mmCIF file of C-alpha atoms in Angstrom:
data_model
loop_
_atom_site.group_PDB
_atom_site.id
_atom_site.type_symbol
_atom_site.label_atom_id
_atom_site.label_comp_id
_atom_site.label_asym_id
_atom_site.label_seq_id
_atom_site.Cartn_x
_atom_site.Cartn_y
_atom_site.Cartn_z
ATOM 1 C CA UNK A 256 23.624 105.959 -33.022
ATOM 2 C CA UNK A 257 26.055 108.495 -32.551
ATOM 3 C CA UNK A 258 23.123 110.551 -30.377
ATOM 4 C CA UNK A 259 23.891 113.860 -30.268
ATOM 5 C CA UNK A 260 27.244 115.387 -31.512
ATOM 6 C CA UNK A 261 29.451 118.571 -30.801
ATOM 7 C CA UNK A 262 31.969 120.139 -32.374
ATOM 8 C CA UNK A 263 34.553 121.485 -31.391
ATOM 9 C CA UNK A 264 35.003 120.432 -27.835
ATOM 10 C CA UNK A 265 37.095 123.204 -26.582
ATOM 11 C CA UNK A 266 37.215 126.789 -28.708
ATOM 12 C CA UNK A 267 38.979 129.979 -27.943
ATOM 13 C CA UNK A 268 38.117 132.945 -29.595
ATOM 14 C CA UNK A 269 39.345 136.817 -29.377
ATOM 15 C CA UNK A 270 36.237 139.590 -28.492
ATOM 16 C CA UNK A 271 34.719 140.626 -32.305
ATOM 17 C CA UNK A 272 35.369 137.051 -33.968
ATOM 18 C CA UNK A 273 32.761 134.976 -35.374
ATOM 19 C CA UNK A 274 32.176 131.109 -35.554
ATOM 20 C CA UNK A 275 29.826 128.173 -35.665
ATOM 21 C CA UNK A 276 29.333 125.712 -32.917
ATOM 22 C CA UNK A 277 27.686 122.371 -34.766
ATOM 23 C CA UNK A 278 25.590 120.497 -33.532
ATOM 24 C CA UNK A 279 24.226 117.078 -35.283
ATOM 25 C CA UNK A 280 22.007 113.933 -34.399
ATOM 26 C CA UNK A 281 21.018 110.604 -36.073
ATOM 27 C CA UNK A 282 17.982 109.854 -34.104
ATOM 28 C CA UNK A 283 15.573 111.550 -35.987
ATOM 29 C CA UNK A 284 14.410 113.952 -33.583
ATOM 30 C CA UNK A 285 12.236 116.620 -34.521
ATOM 31 C CA UNK A 286 13.015 118.872 -31.456
ATOM 32 C CA UNK A 287 16.619 120.373 -31.038
ATOM 33 C CA UNK A 288 17.700 122.879 -29.008
ATOM 34 C CA UNK A 289 20.941 124.951 -27.813
ATOM 35 C CA UNK A 290 21.745 125.726 -24.097
ATOM 36 C CA UNK A 291 24.503 127.399 -22.225
ATOM 37 C CA UNK A 292 25.920 126.380 -18.700
ATOM 38 C CA UNK A 293 27.295 129.189 -16.830
ATOM 39 C CA UNK A 294 28.933 128.407 -12.910
ATOM 40 C CA UNK A 295 26.009 128.546 -10.351
ATOM 41 C CA UNK A 296 23.401 128.782 -13.143
ATOM 42 C CA UNK A 297 22.239 125.951 -14.098
ATOM 43 C CA UNK A 298 22.004 125.573 -18.109
ATOM 44 C CA UNK A 299 19.562 128.246 -20.034
ATOM 45 C CA UNK A 300 18.086 127.979 -23.200
ATOM 46 C CA UNK A 301 19.668 130.200 -26.266
ATOM 47 C CA UNK A 302 17.485 128.745 -29.422
ATOM 48 C CA UNK A 303 15.356 125.583 -30.177
ATOM 49 C CA UNK A 304 13.701 124.593 -33.443
ATOM 50 C CA UNK A 305 10.492 122.050 -33.606
ATOM 51 C CA UNK A 306 11.430 121.041 -36.957
ATOM 52 C CA UNK A 307 13.486 121.491 -39.911
ATOM 53 C CA UNK A 308 12.994 125.461 -41.163
ATOM 54 C CA UNK A 309 11.546 126.312 -38.001
ATOM 55 C CA UNK A 310 13.692 128.160 -34.986
ATOM 56 C CA UNK A 311 12.517 130.353 -32.270
ATOM 57 C CA UNK A 312 13.996 132.153 -29.472
ATOM 58 C CA UNK A 313 14.860 130.903 -25.920
ATOM 59 C CA UNK A 314 15.788 132.870 -22.561
ATOM 60 C CA UNK A 315 19.237 134.125 -23.755
ATOM 61 C CA UNK A 316 19.474 134.464 -27.421
ATOM 62 C CA UNK A 317 21.265 138.100 -27.827
ATOM 63 C CA UNK A 318 24.250 137.392 -29.911
ATOM 64 C CA UNK A 319 23.333 134.224 -30.805
ATOM 65 C CA UNK A 320 21.734 133.273 -34.450
ATOM 66 C CA UNK A 321 20.591 129.785 -35.355
ATOM 67 C CA UNK A 322 19.025 127.708 -38.559
ATOM 68 C CA UNK A 323 17.742 124.385 -39.145
ATOM 69 C CA UNK A 324 17.962 123.794 -42.698
ATOM 70 C CA UNK A 325 18.087 119.586 -42.174
ATOM 71 C CA UNK A 326 16.527 117.420 -39.799
ATOM 72 C CA UNK A 327 19.664 116.440 -38.556
ATOM 73 C CA UNK A 328 21.771 119.705 -37.991
ATOM 74 C CA UNK A 329 21.145 122.167 -35.754
ATOM 75 C CA UNK A 330 24.404 124.742 -35.957
ATOM 76 C CA UNK A 331 24.361 127.892 -33.373
ATOM 77 C CA UNK A 332 26.479 130.875 -34.698
ATOM 78 C CA UNK A 333 28.129 133.667 -32.712
ATOM 79 C CA UNK A 334 28.071 136.585 -34.956
ATOM 80 C CA UNK A 335 30.675 138.721 -32.707
ATOM 81 C CA UNK A 336 31.984 137.268 -29.768
ATOM 82 C CA UNK A 337 31.666 139.019 -26.147
ATOM 83 C CA UNK A 338 34.000 137.739 -23.241
ATOM 84 C CA UNK A 339 30.310 137.519 -21.563
ATOM 85 C CA UNK A 340 29.970 134.538 -24.120
ATOM 86 C CA UNK A 341 32.558 132.697 -22.320
ATOM 87 C CA UNK A 342 30.449 129.382 -21.350
ATOM 88 C CA UNK A 343 29.863 125.599 -22.149
ATOM 89 C CA UNK A 344 26.970 125.371 -24.337
ATOM 90 C CA UNK A 345 25.381 122.162 -24.849
ATOM 91 C CA UNK A 346 23.211 120.849 -27.959
ATOM 92 C CA UNK A 347 20.089 118.622 -27.050
ATOM 93 C CA UNK A 348 17.648 116.878 -29.111
ATOM 94 C CA UNK A 349 14.232 115.308 -27.709
ATOM 95 C CA UNK A 350 12.230 112.656 -30.248
ATOM 96 C CA UNK A 351 9.107 115.551 -30.256
ATOM 97 C CA UNK A 352 8.436 118.839 -28.881
ATOM 98 C CA UNK A 353 6.153 117.665 -26.035
ATOM 99 C CA UNK A 354 7.279 118.351 -22.558
ATOM 100 C CA UNK A 355 7.221 114.676 -21.851
ATOM 101 C CA UNK A 356 10.230 114.414 -23.973
ATOM 102 C CA UNK A 357 13.067 113.708 -22.859
ATOM 103 C CA UNK A 358 15.844 115.620 -24.506
ATOM 104 C CA UNK A 359 19.013 114.059 -24.708
ATOM 105 C CA UNK A 360 22.727 116.014 -24.740
ATOM 106 C CA UNK A 361 25.765 116.400 -26.834
ATOM 107 C CA UNK A 362 29.037 116.095 -25.099
ATOM 108 C CA UNK A 363 29.354 119.926 -24.890
ATOM 109 C CA UNK A 364 32.121 122.920 -26.210
ATOM 110 C CA UNK A 365 33.734 124.847 -23.723
ATOM 111 C CA UNK A 366 34.227 128.409 -25.544
ATOM 112 C CA UNK A 367 36.731 131.096 -23.979
ATOM 113 C CA UNK A 368 36.396 134.635 -25.349
ATOM 114 C CA UNK A 369 39.253 136.769 -24.456
ATOM 115 C CA UNK B 279 6.447 131.262 -13.804
ATOM 116 C CA UNK B 280 8.500 128.305 -13.678
ATOM 117 C CA UNK B 281 11.572 128.257 -11.468
ATOM 118 C CA UNK B 282 14.100 125.002 -10.166
ATOM 119 C CA UNK B 283 15.596 125.372 -6.874
ATOM 120 C CA UNK B 284 18.519 122.726 -5.804
ATOM 121 C CA UNK B 285 19.485 125.098 -2.517
ATOM 122 C CA UNK B 286 22.206 122.485 -1.899
ATOM 123 C CA UNK B 287 25.370 123.876 -3.770
ATOM 124 C CA UNK B 288 28.107 120.810 -2.920
ATOM 125 C CA UNK B 289 27.796 118.108 -0.904
ATOM 126 C CA UNK B 290 30.678 115.732 0.299
ATOM 127 C CA UNK B 291 29.767 112.653 1.534
ATOM 128 C CA UNK B 292 32.415 109.336 2.551
ATOM 129 C CA UNK B 293 31.686 106.088 0.373
ATOM 130 C CA UNK B 294 28.764 104.085 1.505
ATOM 131 C CA UNK B 295 27.194 106.519 3.131
ATOM 132 C CA UNK B 296 23.556 107.577 1.906
ATOM 133 C CA UNK B 297 23.123 111.158 0.592
ATOM 134 C CA UNK B 298 19.738 113.541 -0.306
ATOM 135 C CA UNK B 299 19.727 115.602 -2.922
ATOM 136 C CA UNK B 300 17.359 118.389 -3.028
ATOM 137 C CA UNK B 301 15.084 119.792 -5.574
ATOM 138 C CA UNK B 302 12.028 122.081 -5.276
ATOM 139 C CA UNK B 303 9.852 123.465 -8.022
ATOM 140 C CA UNK B 304 7.841 125.912 -8.711
ATOM 141 C CA UNK B 305 4.738 125.839 -11.619
ATOM 142 C CA UNK B 306 1.010 127.063 -11.849
ATOM 143 C CA UNK B 307 0.480 124.285 -14.574
ATOM 144 C CA UNK B 308 -1.448 121.180 -13.260
ATOM 145 C CA UNK B 309 0.256 118.908 -16.013
ATOM 146 C CA UNK B 310 4.612 118.811 -16.039
ATOM 147 C CA UNK B 311 7.272 116.746 -16.012
ATOM 148 C CA UNK B 312 10.759 116.445 -13.951
ATOM 149 C CA UNK B 313 13.863 114.888 -14.725
ATOM 150 C CA UNK B 314 17.238 114.565 -13.137
ATOM 151 C CA UNK B 315 20.480 114.851 -14.906
ATOM 152 C CA UNK B 316 24.052 113.659 -13.948
ATOM 153 C CA UNK B 317 26.813 115.863 -15.157
ATOM 154 C CA UNK B 318 30.196 113.483 -14.355
ATOM 155 C CA UNK B 319 33.767 115.240 -13.939
ATOM 156 C CA UNK B 320 33.809 114.218 -18.150
ATOM 157 C CA UNK B 321 31.109 117.030 -18.971
ATOM 158 C CA UNK B 322 28.561 115.537 -20.305
ATOM 159 C CA UNK B 323 25.162 115.678 -19.236
ATOM 160 C CA UNK B 324 23.308 111.866 -18.617
ATOM 161 C CA UNK B 325 19.402 111.072 -18.562
ATOM 162 C CA UNK B 326 18.511 109.601 -15.223
ATOM 163 C CA UNK B 327 14.731 109.918 -14.934
ATOM 164 C CA UNK B 328 11.223 111.481 -15.721
ATOM 165 C CA UNK B 329 8.472 111.834 -13.879
ATOM 166 C CA UNK B 330 5.195 113.210 -14.558
ATOM 167 C CA UNK B 331 3.015 115.090 -12.242
ATOM 168 C CA UNK B 332 0.210 112.668 -12.096
ATOM 169 C CA UNK B 333 2.247 109.998 -10.689
ATOM 170 C CA UNK B 334 3.897 110.209 -7.362
ATOM 171 C CA UNK B 335 5.061 106.839 -6.813
ATOM 172 C CA UNK B 336 8.445 106.785 -5.545
ATOM 173 C CA UNK B 337 10.873 104.997 -7.889
ATOM 174 C CA UNK B 338 13.684 103.086 -7.122
ATOM 175 C CA UNK B 339 16.118 101.864 -9.931
ATOM 176 C CA UNK B 340 19.031 100.298 -8.048
ATOM 177 C CA UNK B 341 21.231 102.403 -5.266
ATOM 178 C CA UNK B 342 18.904 105.608 -6.491
ATOM 179 C CA UNK B 343 15.986 106.063 -5.773
ATOM 180 C CA UNK B 344 13.373 109.319 -6.210
ATOM 181 C CA UNK B 345 10.806 110.730 -3.793
ATOM 182 C CA UNK B 346 8.117 112.572 -5.594
ATOM 183 C CA UNK B 347 5.792 114.975 -3.753
ATOM 184 C CA UNK B 348 3.209 117.306 -4.757
ATOM 185 C CA UNK B 349 2.228 118.485 -1.886
ATOM 186 C CA UNK B 350 5.729 120.236 -1.181
ATOM 187 C CA UNK B 351 6.642 120.767 -4.577
ATOM 188 C CA UNK B 352 9.675 118.506 -4.240
ATOM 189 C CA UNK B 353 11.195 115.953 -6.351
ATOM 190 C CA UNK B 354 14.333 114.020 -4.365
ATOM 191 C CA UNK B 355 17.104 112.059 -5.538
ATOM 192 C CA UNK B 356 18.399 109.953 -3.392
ATOM 193 C CA UNK B 357 21.930 107.755 -3.564
ATOM 194 C CA UNK B 358 22.404 104.761 -1.270
ATOM 195 C CA UNK B 359 25.367 103.576 -0.359
ATOM 196 C CA UNK B 360 27.363 106.324 -2.230
ATOM 197 C CA UNK B 361 29.904 105.111 -4.477
ATOM 198 C CA UNK B 362 33.162 107.619 -5.478
ATOM 199 C CA UNK B 363 31.611 107.085 -9.001
ATOM 200 C CA UNK B 364 28.462 109.051 -8.082
ATOM 201 C CA UNK B 365 30.614 112.340 -7.665
ATOM 202 C CA UNK B 366 28.948 114.591 -9.599
ATOM 203 C CA UNK B 367 26.895 117.630 -10.778
ATOM 204 C CA UNK B 368 23.424 116.594 -10.644
ATOM 205 C CA UNK B 369 20.647 118.600 -12.159
ATOM 206 C CA UNK B 370 17.320 118.583 -11.779
ATOM 207 C CA UNK B 371 14.501 120.034 -14.397
ATOM 208 C CA UNK B 372 11.080 120.981 -14.997
ATOM 209 C CA UNK B 373 9.033 120.967 -18.545
ATOM 210 C CA UNK B 374 5.677 122.643 -19.227
ATOM 211 C CA UNK B 375 3.556 119.674 -20.533
ATOM 212 C CA UNK B 376 2.763 121.610 -23.887
ATOM 213 C CA UNK B 377 6.190 122.726 -24.865
ATOM 214 C CA UNK B 378 9.729 120.800 -24.459
ATOM 215 C CA UNK B 379 11.303 123.685 -22.821
ATOM 216 C CA UNK B 380 13.548 122.900 -19.278
ATOM 217 C CA UNK B 381 13.992 125.041 -16.634
ATOM 218 C CA UNK B 382 16.944 123.824 -14.868
ATOM 219 C CA UNK B 383 18.007 124.157 -11.551
ATOM 220 C CA UNK B 384 21.401 125.425 -10.432
ATOM 221 C CA UNK B 385 22.744 121.947 -9.557
ATOM 222 C CA UNK B 386 24.187 120.178 -6.626
ATOM 223 C CA UNK B 387 27.782 118.810 -6.687
ATOM 224 C CA UNK B 388 28.154 115.434 -4.982
ATOM 225 C CA UNK B 389 31.990 114.791 -4.097
ATOM 226 C CA UNK B 390 31.788 110.938 -2.666
ATOM 227 C CA UNK B 391 35.545 110.346 -0.644
ATOM 228 C CA UNK B 392 36.759 107.126 -0.624
#
């Protein structure tokens, strides 16, 4: 099992550019989520999905879009990058959407927006 | 509202010292889950432990131990005989019972010096 994989590991964008952060898991997990990590703020939830075709907003969704066409993949799209989106992005997955399900995290994508 | 506070921003110890990382949480739920994750310098998030709100037994795993006290809403993490490899940022997180949304603390950076 590769677990949760994310690509790219690093990315530099210019303000206004768009891009997609990729996330995939091979554990047949139903629940997937995206977090951003900023210094001194822990991780904050951007979007989540409880299964293919179902997505919803988290705590900080503005400027991001998601879709979930398959169980395995959960890409995060930045529509028009802004310097405030400079952050480390983590994708996570868990077997189910219950609070008791442990979330397993990918290695992260470090994004810089100039 | 759910909230997790890790008041210790950074701790430095010398190898072989014991160290305790504090975690205080707020929730109105009677059923909830608490987690600890480790983020080594390489950046990934590694799951350490999950505890549900009905299980107040302390847990020990090798040099790691966790003390859960509902009366003080705390879930503290102790490393005994610390090692340089323990140097990392440690995150405490709270999850609602009904839904797998994590509320993370801001993290504690542990520096273990040889």
